[in-house]
Tab-separated table of C-alpha atoms and ligand atoms in Angstrom:
chain	number	residue	atom	x	y	z
A	11	UNK	CA	-102.015	24.123	47.181
A	12	UNK	CA	-104.300	23.275	50.096
A	13	UNK	CA	-102.412	23.071	53.390
A	14	UNK	CA	-104.151	21.525	56.339
A	15	UNK	CA	-103.370	22.343	59.960
A	16	UNK	CA	-103.084	18.895	61.479
A	17	UNK	CA	-102.668	20.249	64.999
A	18	UNK	CA	-106.251	21.484	65.168
A	19	UNK	CA	-108.644	19.059	66.850
A	20	UNK	CA	-111.304	18.914	64.166
A	21	UNK	CA	-112.500	16.201	61.811
A	22	UNK	CA	-110.420	16.165	58.623
A	23	UNK	CA	-113.295	17.017	56.299
A	24	UNK	CA	-114.045	20.170	58.387
A	25	UNK	CA	-110.377	21.189	58.222
A	26	UNK	CA	-110.383	20.831	54.441
A	27	UNK	CA	-113.697	22.693	54.177
A	28	UNK	CA	-112.477	25.535	56.438
A	29	UNK	CA	-109.178	25.847	54.636
A	30	UNK	CA	-110.734	26.103	51.166
A	31	UNK	CA	-113.479	28.434	52.419
A	32	UNK	CA	-111.002	30.837	53.983
A	33	UNK	CA	-108.901	30.870	50.805
A	34	UNK	CA	-112.019	31.716	48.800
A	35	UNK	CA	-113.241	34.478	51.120
A	36	UNK	CA	-109.733	35.944	51.388
A	37	UNK	CA	-109.532	36.009	47.575
A	38	UNK	CA	-106.479	33.710	47.483
A	39	UNK	CA	-108.513	31.270	45.447
A	40	UNK	CA	-109.936	33.410	42.686
A	41	UNK	CA	-113.408	33.100	41.211
A	42	UNK	CA	-113.730	30.367	38.581
A	43	UNK	CA	-110.449	28.731	39.635
A	44	UNK	CA	-110.673	24.991	39.203
A	45	UNK	CA	-110.232	23.051	42.446
A	46	UNK	CA	-108.095	19.902	42.457
A	47	UNK	CA	-110.118	16.822	41.600
A	48	UNK	CA	-111.296	14.753	44.562
A	49	UNK	CA	-108.948	11.992	43.570
A	50	UNK	CA	-105.852	14.213	43.343
A	51	UNK	CA	-106.627	16.004	46.615
A	52	UNK	CA	-107.056	12.647	48.359
A	53	UNK	CA	-103.636	11.632	47.089
A	54	UNK	CA	-102.062	14.964	48.012
A	55	UNK	CA	-103.423	14.997	51.565
A	56	UNK	CA	-103.344	11.245	52.075
A	57	UNK	CA	-106.981	11.151	53.143
A	58	UNK	CA	-109.936	9.058	52.054
A	59	UNK	CA	-112.180	9.852	49.099
A	60	UNK	CA	-115.161	10.386	51.439
A	61	UNK	CA	-113.302	12.997	53.469
A	62	UNK	CA	-112.655	15.237	50.473
A	63	UNK	CA	-116.066	14.511	48.980
A	64	UNK	CA	-117.728	15.645	52.266
A	65	UNK	CA	-115.785	18.906	52.284
A	66	UNK	CA	-116.593	19.638	48.641
A	67	UNK	CA	-120.283	18.838	49.096
A	68	UNK	CA	-120.496	21.257	52.018
A	69	UNK	CA	-118.779	24.031	50.030
A	70	UNK	CA	-121.113	23.312	47.139
A	71	UNK	CA	-124.234	23.420	49.336
A	72	UNK	CA	-123.168	26.772	50.775
A	73	UNK	CA	-122.405	28.278	47.388
A	74	UNK	CA	-118.643	28.730	47.766
A	75	UNK	CA	-117.994	26.484	44.812
A	76	UNK	CA	-119.974	25.270	41.819
A	77	UNK	CA	-119.673	22.155	39.740
A	78	UNK	CA	-119.491	21.720	35.974
A	79	UNK	CA	-120.654	18.353	34.722
A	80	UNK	CA	-117.762	16.161	33.579
A	81	UNK	CA	-115.303	18.920	34.435
A	82	UNK	CA	-115.040	19.346	38.209
A	83	UNK	CA	-115.440	21.977	40.924
A	84	UNK	CA	-114.811	25.717	40.536
A	85	UNK	CA	-114.672	28.690	42.906
A	86	UNK	CA	-117.882	30.766	42.872
A	87	UNK	CA	-117.872	34.469	42.152
A	88	UNK	CA	-118.701	35.971	45.548
A	89	UNK	CA	-119.861	39.492	46.134
A	90	UNK	CA	-117.372	41.795	47.850
A	91	UNK	CA	-119.925	42.403	50.604
A	92	UNK	CA	-119.667	38.723	51.400
A	93	UNK	CA	-115.940	38.378	51.211
A	94	UNK	CA	-115.363	41.324	53.576
A	95	UNK	CA	-118.188	41.039	56.066
A	96	UNK	CA	-119.121	44.121	58.088
A	97	UNK	CA	-122.376	45.830	58.881
A	98	UNK	CA	-121.261	48.867	56.889
A	99	UNK	CA	-121.001	47.068	53.625
A	100	UNK	CA	-123.493	44.322	54.211
A	101	UNK	CA	-125.658	45.682	51.501
A	102	UNK	CA	-127.854	48.423	50.330
A	103	UNK	CA	-131.563	48.164	50.801
A	104	UNK	CA	-131.622	47.525	47.077
A	105	UNK	CA	-130.763	44.133	45.710
A	106	UNK	CA	-128.331	45.187	43.056
A	107	UNK	CA	-126.855	43.216	40.217
A	108	UNK	CA	-123.343	44.169	39.350
A	109	UNK	CA	-120.397	42.601	37.607
A	110	UNK	CA	-119.821	40.798	40.886
A	111	UNK	CA	-122.991	38.970	41.707
A	112	UNK	CA	-123.689	37.973	45.279
A	113	UNK	CA	-123.767	34.262	45.724
A	114	UNK	CA	-125.599	33.472	48.925
A	115	UNK	CA	-127.147	30.139	49.611
A	116	UNK	CA	-129.815	31.867	51.702
A	117	UNK	CA	-130.956	35.328	50.628
A	118	UNK	CA	-133.049	36.911	53.393
A	119	UNK	CA	-132.674	40.414	51.955
A	120	UNK	CA	-136.068	42.189	52.217
A	121	UNK	CA	-135.994	43.620	48.694
A	122	UNK	CA	-135.353	40.300	46.915
A	123	UNK	CA	-138.131	38.734	44.862
A	124	UNK	CA	-138.554	35.094	43.908
A	125	UNK	CA	-136.091	34.812	40.977
A	126	UNK	CA	-138.367	32.456	39.059
A	127	UNK	CA	-141.459	34.639	39.455
A	128	UNK	CA	-141.007	37.030	36.518
A	129	UNK	CA	-143.235	35.980	33.580
A	130	UNK	CA	-140.339	35.846	31.118
A	131	UNK	CA	-141.920	34.270	28.051
A	132	UNK	CA	-145.148	36.266	28.294
A	133	UNK	CA	-143.176	39.483	28.733
A	134	UNK	CA	-141.005	38.645	25.722
A	135	UNK	CA	-144.128	38.016	23.620
A	136	UNK	CA	-145.833	41.258	24.678
A	137	UNK	CA	-142.638	43.246	24.168
A	138	UNK	CA	-142.272	41.830	20.645
A	139	UNK	CA	-145.892	42.745	19.935
A	140	UNK	CA	-145.221	46.309	21.093
A	141	UNK	CA	-142.225	46.589	18.777
A	142	UNK	CA	-144.314	45.356	15.869
A	143	UNK	CA	-147.430	47.453	16.604
A	144	UNK	CA	-145.940	50.693	15.457
A	145	UNK	CA	-142.144	50.715	15.221
A	146	UNK	CA	-142.094	54.479	14.599
A	147	UNK	CA	-143.324	55.199	18.113
A	148	UNK	CA	-139.911	54.267	19.443
A	149	UNK	CA	-138.233	56.993	17.454
A	150	UNK	CA	-139.848	59.582	19.747
A	151	UNK	CA	-140.012	60.512	23.421
A	152	UNK	CA	-143.082	59.313	25.280
A	153	UNK	CA	-145.433	61.683	27.051
A	154	UNK	CA	-144.101	63.471	30.130
A	155	UNK	CA	-146.652	61.941	32.509
A	156	UNK	CA	-146.406	58.477	31.019
A	157	UNK	CA	-148.344	56.490	28.454
A	158	UNK	CA	-152.023	57.434	28.643
A	159	UNK	CA	-153.322	53.879	28.136
A	160	UNK	CA	-151.066	52.574	30.934
A	161	UNK	CA	-152.222	55.380	33.230
A	162	UNK	CA	-155.866	54.413	32.528
A	163	UNK	CA	-155.077	50.811	33.425
A	164	UNK	CA	-153.372	51.938	36.634
A	165	UNK	CA	-156.313	54.210	37.479
A	166	UNK	CA	-158.892	51.448	37.223
A	167	UNK	CA	-156.665	48.961	39.059
A	168	UNK	CA	-156.154	51.436	41.920
A	169	UNK	CA	-159.884	52.162	42.185
A	170	UNK	CA	-160.746	48.442	42.145
A	171	UNK	CA	-158.037	47.118	44.429
A	172	UNK	CA	-156.753	49.941	46.604
A	173	UNK	CA	-159.758	52.253	46.893
A	174	UNK	CA	-157.723	55.101	45.395
A	175	UNK	CA	-160.023	57.584	43.674
A	176	UNK	CA	-158.531	59.772	40.966
A	177	UNK	CA	-158.675	60.760	37.308
A	178	UNK	CA	-156.187	59.437	34.764
A	179	UNK	CA	-154.797	62.972	34.381
A	180	UNK	CA	-153.617	62.843	38.028
A	181	UNK	CA	-151.387	59.820	37.447
A	182	UNK	CA	-147.691	60.233	36.691
A	183	UNK	CA	-145.722	57.167	35.647
A	184	UNK	CA	-142.274	57.271	37.263
A	185	UNK	CA	-139.167	55.125	37.408
A	186	UNK	CA	-139.248	54.354	41.116
A	187	UNK	CA	-139.669	56.052	44.472
A	188	UNK	CA	-136.663	58.316	44.106
A	189	UNK	CA	-137.926	59.572	40.744
A	190	UNK	CA	-141.388	60.348	42.225
A	191	UNK	CA	-139.861	62.192	45.161
A	192	UNK	CA	-137.571	64.253	42.988
A	193	UNK	CA	-140.670	65.467	41.154
A	194	UNK	CA	-142.584	66.079	44.390
A	195	UNK	CA	-139.881	68.124	46.130
A	196	UNK	CA	-139.876	71.153	43.778
A	197	UNK	CA	-143.675	71.099	43.692
A	198	UNK	CA	-143.730	71.459	47.498
A	199	UNK	CA	-140.627	73.586	47.992
A	200	UNK	CA	-142.076	77.099	47.819
A	201	UNK	CA	-144.502	76.511	50.700
A	202	UNK	CA	-142.762	73.748	52.649
A	203	UNK	CA	-139.345	73.122	54.139
A	204	UNK	CA	-139.926	70.644	57.005
A	205	UNK	CA	-140.456	66.947	56.347
A	206	UNK	CA	-141.534	64.405	58.966
A	207	UNK	CA	-140.476	60.802	58.352
A	208	UNK	CA	-141.218	57.560	60.136
A	209	UNK	CA	-138.574	56.350	62.611
A	210	UNK	CA	-137.705	53.672	61.678
A	211	UNK	CA	-138.517	54.224	58.034
A	212	UNK	CA	-137.334	54.111	54.453
A	213	UNK	CA	-134.149	56.117	53.923
A	214	UNK	CA	-134.729	57.248	50.314
A	215	UNK	CA	-137.347	59.918	51.225
A	216	UNK	CA	-135.185	61.520	53.872
A	217	UNK	CA	-132.127	61.591	51.613
A	218	UNK	CA	-134.005	63.040	48.611
A	219	UNK	CA	-135.629	65.762	50.735
A	220	UNK	CA	-132.409	66.531	52.596
A	221	UNK	CA	-130.601	66.882	49.269
A	222	UNK	CA	-133.109	69.617	48.494
A	223	UNK	CA	-132.459	71.356	51.809
A	224	UNK	CA	-135.539	70.176	53.662
A	225	UNK	CA	-135.075	69.651	57.388
A	226	UNK	CA	-136.264	66.153	58.320
A	227	UNK	CA	-137.678	65.157	61.691
A	228	UNK	CA	-137.923	61.493	62.705
A	229	UNK	CA	-141.326	60.635	64.201
A	230	UNK	CA	-141.581	57.447	66.280
A	231	UNK	CA	-143.749	54.613	65.035
A	232	UNK	CA	-145.968	52.591	67.394
A	233	UNK	CA	-148.230	49.595	66.893
A	234	UNK	CA	-150.860	51.899	65.411
A	235	UNK	CA	-148.434	53.683	63.118
A	236	UNK	CA	-146.967	57.168	63.289
A	237	UNK	CA	-147.091	58.990	66.631
A	238	UNK	CA	-149.524	61.777	65.777
A	239	UNK	CA	-148.750	63.915	68.837
A	240	UNK	CA	-145.050	63.883	67.934
A	241	UNK	CA	-145.971	64.811	64.374
A	242	UNK	CA	-148.043	67.731	65.614
A	243	UNK	CA	-145.207	68.904	67.858
A	244	UNK	CA	-142.656	68.675	65.029
A	245	UNK	CA	-143.877	71.767	63.146
A	246	UNK	CA	-143.433	69.769	59.922
A	247	UNK	CA	-145.906	70.400	57.136
A	248	UNK	CA	-145.031	67.435	54.924
A	249	UNK	CA	-145.070	63.833	56.119
A	250	UNK	CA	-143.937	60.646	54.383
A	251	UNK	CA	-145.854	57.572	55.626
A	252	UNK	CA	-146.393	53.889	54.828
A	253	UNK	CA	-149.788	53.497	56.582
A	254	UNK	CA	-150.923	50.186	55.091
A	255	UNK	CA	-147.721	48.293	55.896
A	256	UNK	CA	-145.246	50.390	57.824
A	257	UNK	CA	-141.724	50.003	56.503
A	258	UNK	CA	-139.949	48.221	58.137
A	259	UNK	CA	-142.011	47.240	61.212
A	260	UNK	CA	-145.144	46.185	59.327
A	261	UNK	CA	-147.761	47.982	61.456
A	262	UNK	CA	-151.096	49.070	59.980
A	263	UNK	CA	-152.385	52.521	60.822
A	264	UNK	CA	-156.014	52.153	61.961
A	265	UNK	CA	-158.692	54.183	60.232
A	266	UNK	CA	-159.229	56.519	63.213
A	267	UNK	CA	-155.555	57.541	63.055
A	268	UNK	CA	-155.682	57.869	59.287
A	269	UNK	CA	-158.535	60.334	59.617
A	270	UNK	CA	-156.633	62.225	62.326
A	271	UNK	CA	-153.592	62.353	60.037
A	272	UNK	CA	-155.696	63.823	57.220
A	273	UNK	CA	-157.211	66.326	59.671
A	274	UNK	CA	-153.684	67.281	60.765
A	275	UNK	CA	-152.687	67.914	57.137
A	276	UNK	CA	-155.744	70.067	56.585
A	277	UNK	CA	-155.198	72.032	59.778
A	278	UNK	CA	-151.550	72.929	58.993
A	279	UNK	CA	-151.974	73.305	55.235
A	280	UNK	CA	-149.775	70.223	54.991
A	281	UNK	CA	-149.184	67.374	52.552
A	282	UNK	CA	-149.196	63.612	53.140
A	283	UNK	CA	-146.990	61.433	50.949
A	284	UNK	CA	-148.528	57.970	51.151
A	285	UNK	CA	-146.183	55.180	50.015
A	286	UNK	CA	-148.300	52.092	49.329
A	287	UNK	CA	-145.324	50.050	48.164
A	288	UNK	CA	-146.407	46.447	48.853
A	289	UNK	CA	-150.015	46.445	50.001
A	290	UNK	CA	-151.028	44.024	47.255
A	291	UNK	CA	-149.347	41.341	49.339
A	292	UNK	CA	-151.612	40.617	52.310
A	293	UNK	CA	-151.844	37.076	53.596
A	294	UNK	CA	-154.086	37.476	56.633
A	295	UNK	CA	-157.387	39.348	56.789
A	296	UNK	CA	-158.674	41.628	54.042
A	297	UNK	CA	-156.578	44.134	52.115
A	298	UNK	CA	-156.266	47.500	53.851
A	299	UNK	CA	-157.584	50.245	51.537
A	300	UNK	CA	-155.321	53.200	50.840
A	301	UNK	CA	-155.453	56.377	52.904
A	302	UNK	CA	-156.001	58.466	49.757
A	303	UNK	CA	-159.468	56.954	49.222
A	304	UNK	CA	-160.673	58.224	52.602
A	305	UNK	CA	-160.553	61.824	51.377
A	306	UNK	CA	-159.559	61.994	47.702
A	307	UNK	CA	-159.759	65.806	47.652
A	308	UNK	CA	-157.195	66.167	50.474
A	309	UNK	CA	-153.528	66.959	49.898
A	310	UNK	CA	-152.400	63.348	49.683
A	311	UNK	CA	-149.810	62.250	47.147
A	312	UNK	CA	-150.220	58.531	46.629
A	313	UNK	CA	-147.222	56.453	45.470
A	314	UNK	CA	-147.219	52.851	44.239
A	315	UNK	CA	-144.749	50.578	42.470
A	316	UNK	CA	-144.452	47.469	40.300
A	317	UNK	CA	-141.178	46.606	42.041
A	318	UNK	CA	-142.626	44.290	44.665
A	319	UNK	CA	-144.958	42.100	42.680
A	320	UNK	CA	-143.530	42.227	39.162
A	321	UNK	CA	-139.878	43.333	39.103
A	322	UNK	CA	-137.678	46.066	40.588
A	323	UNK	CA	-135.525	45.856	37.441
A	324	UNK	CA	-138.310	47.299	35.255
A	325	UNK	CA	-138.119	50.604	37.156
A	326	UNK	CA	-141.794	51.402	36.657
A	327	UNK	CA	-143.838	53.009	39.410
A	328	UNK	CA	-146.542	55.663	39.616
A	329	UNK	CA	-147.918	58.440	41.730
A	330	UNK	CA	-151.261	60.160	41.999
A	331	UNK	CA	-150.993	63.914	42.399
A	332	UNK	CA	-153.821	65.892	43.994
A	333	UNK	CA	-155.644	67.914	41.316
A	334	UNK	CA	-154.533	71.183	42.884
A	335	UNK	CA	-150.858	70.286	42.243
A	336	UNK	CA	-151.238	69.488	38.548
A	337	UNK	CA	-150.778	73.035	37.270
A	338	UNK	CA	-147.547	73.470	39.242
A	339	UNK	CA	-146.302	70.043	38.136
A	340	UNK	CA	-146.858	70.914	34.453
A	341	UNK	CA	-145.358	74.359	34.865
A	342	UNK	CA	-142.201	72.912	36.436
A	343	UNK	CA	-141.756	69.917	34.181
A	344	UNK	CA	-143.247	70.809	30.798
A	345	UNK	CA	-139.806	70.745	29.198
A	346	UNK	CA	-138.767	67.465	30.859
A	347	UNK	CA	-138.998	63.918	29.559
A	348	UNK	CA	-140.334	60.951	31.466
A	349	UNK	CA	-137.689	58.790	33.120
A	350	UNK	CA	-139.744	55.634	32.608
A	351	UNK	CA	-138.961	53.635	29.460
A	352	UNK	CA	-141.754	53.911	26.883
A	353	UNK	CA	-141.163	50.369	25.677
A	354	UNK	CA	-141.581	48.962	29.188
A	355	UNK	CA	-144.642	51.131	29.741
A	356	UNK	CA	-146.319	49.860	26.568
A	357	UNK	CA	-145.478	46.260	27.426
A	358	UNK	CA	-146.807	46.704	30.945
A	359	UNK	CA	-149.960	48.250	29.543
A	360	UNK	CA	-150.597	45.170	27.390
A	361	UNK	CA	-149.843	43.009	30.425
A	362	UNK	CA	-152.476	44.811	32.484
A	363	UNK	CA	-155.068	45.167	29.717
A	364	UNK	CA	-154.839	41.438	28.942
A	365	UNK	CA	-155.701	40.520	32.543
A	366	UNK	CA	-152.208	39.132	33.176
A	367	UNK	CA	-151.428	41.580	35.997
A	368	UNK	CA	-154.358	40.386	38.126
A	369	UNK	CA	-153.480	36.746	37.432
A	370	UNK	CA	-149.829	37.395	38.231
A	371	UNK	CA	-150.838	39.134	41.451
A	372	UNK	CA	-152.905	36.155	42.572
A	373	UNK	CA	-150.040	33.802	41.728
A	374	UNK	CA	-147.506	35.928	43.625
A	375	UNK	CA	-149.792	36.109	46.659
A	376	UNK	CA	-149.942	32.326	46.731
A	377	UNK	CA	-146.169	31.909	46.319
A	378	UNK	CA	-145.274	34.523	48.927
A	379	UNK	CA	-147.926	33.402	51.405
A	380	UNK	CA	-146.423	29.931	51.317
A	381	UNK	CA	-142.940	31.344	51.919
A	382	UNK	CA	-144.249	33.632	54.649
A	383	UNK	CA	-145.977	30.765	56.472
A	384	UNK	CA	-142.925	28.510	56.146
A	385	UNK	CA	-140.731	31.264	57.595
A	386	UNK	CA	-143.031	31.884	60.564
A	387	UNK	CA	-143.163	28.165	61.371
A	388	UNK	CA	-139.390	27.777	60.983
A	389	UNK	CA	-138.742	30.710	63.325
A	390	UNK	CA	-141.068	29.413	65.988
A	391	UNK	CA	-139.646	25.887	65.721
A	392	UNK	CA	-136.002	27.004	65.911
A	393	UNK	CA	-136.108	30.091	68.107
A	394	UNK	CA	-138.991	29.185	70.439
A	395	UNK	CA	-139.069	31.733	73.276
A	396	UNK	CA	-135.833	33.388	72.165
A	397	UNK	CA	-137.528	35.594	69.557
A	398	UNK	CA	-140.791	37.225	68.559
A	399	UNK	CA	-141.886	38.113	65.067
A	400	UNK	CA	-143.031	41.653	64.342
A	401	UNK	CA	-145.124	42.636	61.338
A	402	UNK	CA	-146.201	39.289	59.995
A	403	UNK	CA	-149.090	38.750	57.563
A	404	UNK	CA	-148.066	40.955	54.651
A	405	UNK	CA	-145.338	42.088	52.271
A	406	UNK	CA	-142.023	40.388	51.676
A	407	UNK	CA	-140.353	40.586	55.063
A	408	UNK	CA	-140.902	40.313	58.804
A	409	UNK	CA	-138.818	41.644	61.680
A	410	UNK	CA	-137.346	39.265	64.210
A	411	UNK	CA	-136.832	40.571	67.726
A	412	UNK	CA	-134.173	38.567	69.564
A	413	UNK	CA	-135.137	38.611	73.221
A	414	UNK	CA	-132.010	37.419	74.983
A	415	UNK	CA	-129.221	38.113	72.545
A	416	UNK	CA	-126.254	40.220	73.606
A	417	UNK	CA	-124.706	40.322	70.151
A	418	UNK	CA	-124.538	43.552	68.185
A	419	UNK	CA	-126.274	43.826	64.830
A	420	UNK	CA	-122.899	43.838	63.083
A	421	UNK	CA	-121.939	40.609	64.841
A	422	UNK	CA	-125.306	38.976	64.065
A	423	UNK	CA	-124.918	39.837	60.377
A	424	UNK	CA	-121.282	38.736	60.291
A	425	UNK	CA	-122.154	35.378	61.810
A	426	UNK	CA	-124.989	34.961	59.316
A	427	UNK	CA	-122.639	35.760	56.438
A	428	UNK	CA	-120.244	33.113	57.663
A	429	UNK	CA	-123.099	30.655	57.066
A	430	UNK	CA	-123.629	32.148	53.608
A	431	UNK	CA	-126.809	33.930	54.664
A	432	UNK	CA	-127.601	37.408	53.419
A	433	UNK	CA	-129.321	39.866	55.770
A	434	UNK	CA	-130.044	43.565	55.605
A	435	UNK	CA	-129.172	45.753	58.628
A	436	UNK	CA	-132.363	47.199	60.048
A	437	UNK	CA	-130.337	49.950	61.742
A	438	UNK	CA	-130.171	51.629	58.320
A	439	UNK	CA	-133.850	52.441	58.647
A	440	UNK	CA	-133.217	54.543	61.779
A	441	UNK	CA	-131.947	58.100	61.827
A	442	UNK	CA	-130.949	57.836	65.499
A	443	UNK	CA	-127.767	55.839	65.984
A	444	UNK	CA	-127.764	52.487	67.821
A	445	UNK	CA	-131.531	52.078	67.512
A	446	UNK	CA	-133.242	48.877	66.481
A	447	UNK	CA	-131.027	46.770	68.744
A	448	UNK	CA	-131.899	43.076	68.640
A	449	UNK	CA	-134.070	43.582	65.566
A	450	UNK	CA	-133.303	41.685	62.385
A	451	UNK	CA	-135.142	41.992	59.091
A	452	UNK	CA	-135.959	38.694	57.459
A	453	UNK	CA	-137.007	38.976	53.829
A	454	UNK	CA	-138.557	35.831	52.420
A	455	UNK	CA	-139.248	36.793	48.780
A	456	UNK	CA	-135.871	35.750	47.410
A	457	UNK	CA	-135.242	32.555	49.395
A	458	UNK	CA	-136.341	29.295	47.824
A	459	UNK	CA	-139.266	27.740	49.767
A	460	UNK	CA	-137.153	24.633	50.214
A	461	UNK	CA	-134.320	26.642	51.793
A	462	UNK	CA	-136.234	28.695	54.354
A	463	UNK	CA	-136.244	25.993	57.035
A	464	UNK	CA	-132.541	25.276	56.726
A	465	UNK	CA	-131.656	28.966	56.538
A	466	UNK	CA	-133.488	29.713	59.789
A	467	UNK	CA	-131.948	26.690	61.465
A	468	UNK	CA	-128.466	27.931	60.434
A	469	UNK	CA	-129.267	31.416	61.746
A	470	UNK	CA	-130.196	29.992	65.110
A	471	UNK	CA	-126.963	27.994	65.173
A	472	UNK	CA	-124.953	31.066	64.155
A	473	UNK	CA	-126.397	33.174	66.946
A	474	UNK	CA	-127.043	30.796	69.826
A	475	UNK	CA	-124.475	28.013	69.653
B	8	PLP	C1	-140.871	51.534	51.629
B	8	PLP	C2	-140.607	51.300	50.165
B	8	PLP	N1	-141.172	52.102	49.275
B	8	PLP	C3	-140.985	51.914	47.945
B	8	PLP	C4	-140.212	50.888	47.479
B	8	PLP	C5	-140.101	50.649	46.007
B	8	PLP	O1	-139.241	51.478	45.401
B	8	PLP	P1	-139.071	51.512	43.827
B	8	PLP	O2	-140.423	51.775	43.219
B	8	PLP	O3	-138.124	52.635	43.670
B	8	PLP	O4	-138.495	50.224	43.369
B	8	PLP	C6	-139.572	50.055	48.377
B	8	PLP	C7	-138.699	48.970	47.874
B	8	PLP	O5	-138.134	48.190	48.529
B	8	PLP	C8	-139.781	50.256	49.755
B	8	PLP	O6	-139.206	49.463	50.666
């Protein structure tokens, strides 16, 4: 039953909309419950058809309800993070699928990709070909370091596009950043125990290293990347960096600093872990070559992923180990099996060998550049002098700095959620508490191009009106 508070001074359609919305978010109206038909609700509340229709259309547009042709309106299945808004549970950095799927009308999460971008039918065809090629191969474990043919494809792609110089034997196919790091840690552990990480920065490296009893020191990041004097002072001998597109602020480390960083590593007998997670996606200027290519013999572990351009669900990534670490790697892991699925590796190999990867990359650059440009324009149109954008021109997100806002991050995110907008708290990328005030990450990969404008307009309304 939908009870309306007639004492409130609001238009009737807003009252109906608010009432149904609060019943959905409180869980009183359960997912997939059928709502009363427009006609019966009009009769029940003694209001006009248009009034109820308006309320339902608004709920539909914001994703609280869905419609089934010739059947009516039903309550959407909302993610728990949406129904109980708070900055604590407003989402992992990962865009997870679970039994409860988030239903946001506007998904500005930085790790979301364009849902329609995965080449489904081509992938299905290549996968079927792999199964037919030699069915017996799937009765065995794949090679520890990953499929050789895939590693050769990755090697030539890296040389061509990222300036990474290595032999195929140096490449290890992994199932994501965490997998790579859990291989790296025991390789480094005998000689190293202090890790320097970017502040702000990705939280997976610090948690993996801390789990293995490394002490981690946050090093501030400036417009030209990591603060090298602070690094020097930290006594660390291992550093995790994102020099080509700092995560999350988007800065590029200039070549002079890259060379200084390599010199630092050589002077302390240290190791650089270079995470080149999304550098394929540059929309302004030329691509920034990887740090590894500047001195391929140095102790630089290079990490890349297929999660940003192809799909995070595949769980296929790679790293390039310096030659001097290969013996230790094999000694430590010779009895282990690869965590990356052989079937996905073989399919990916066909995808790359057939030229589809390069084509897909070009297509994704075009799609994401369009979304990026739309987002930048929408922010400047709606926020004007109230905000500046940090880290534009690359990747799948930018950072918005709100210049005059007094709201906390938790409040900003809560207000966005009330408009059915999904955001990721940037504070999670800081080790120090209460840092990153007035900074909001705006991912644009997962939002439909046609929704970016409206989403940004709603954000402005949520925060400034
Ligand atoms: C800084 C950074 N590195 C790496 C990755 C990719 O991780 P994975 O290969 O585990 O999907 C991400 C994903 O969002 C990231 O933000």
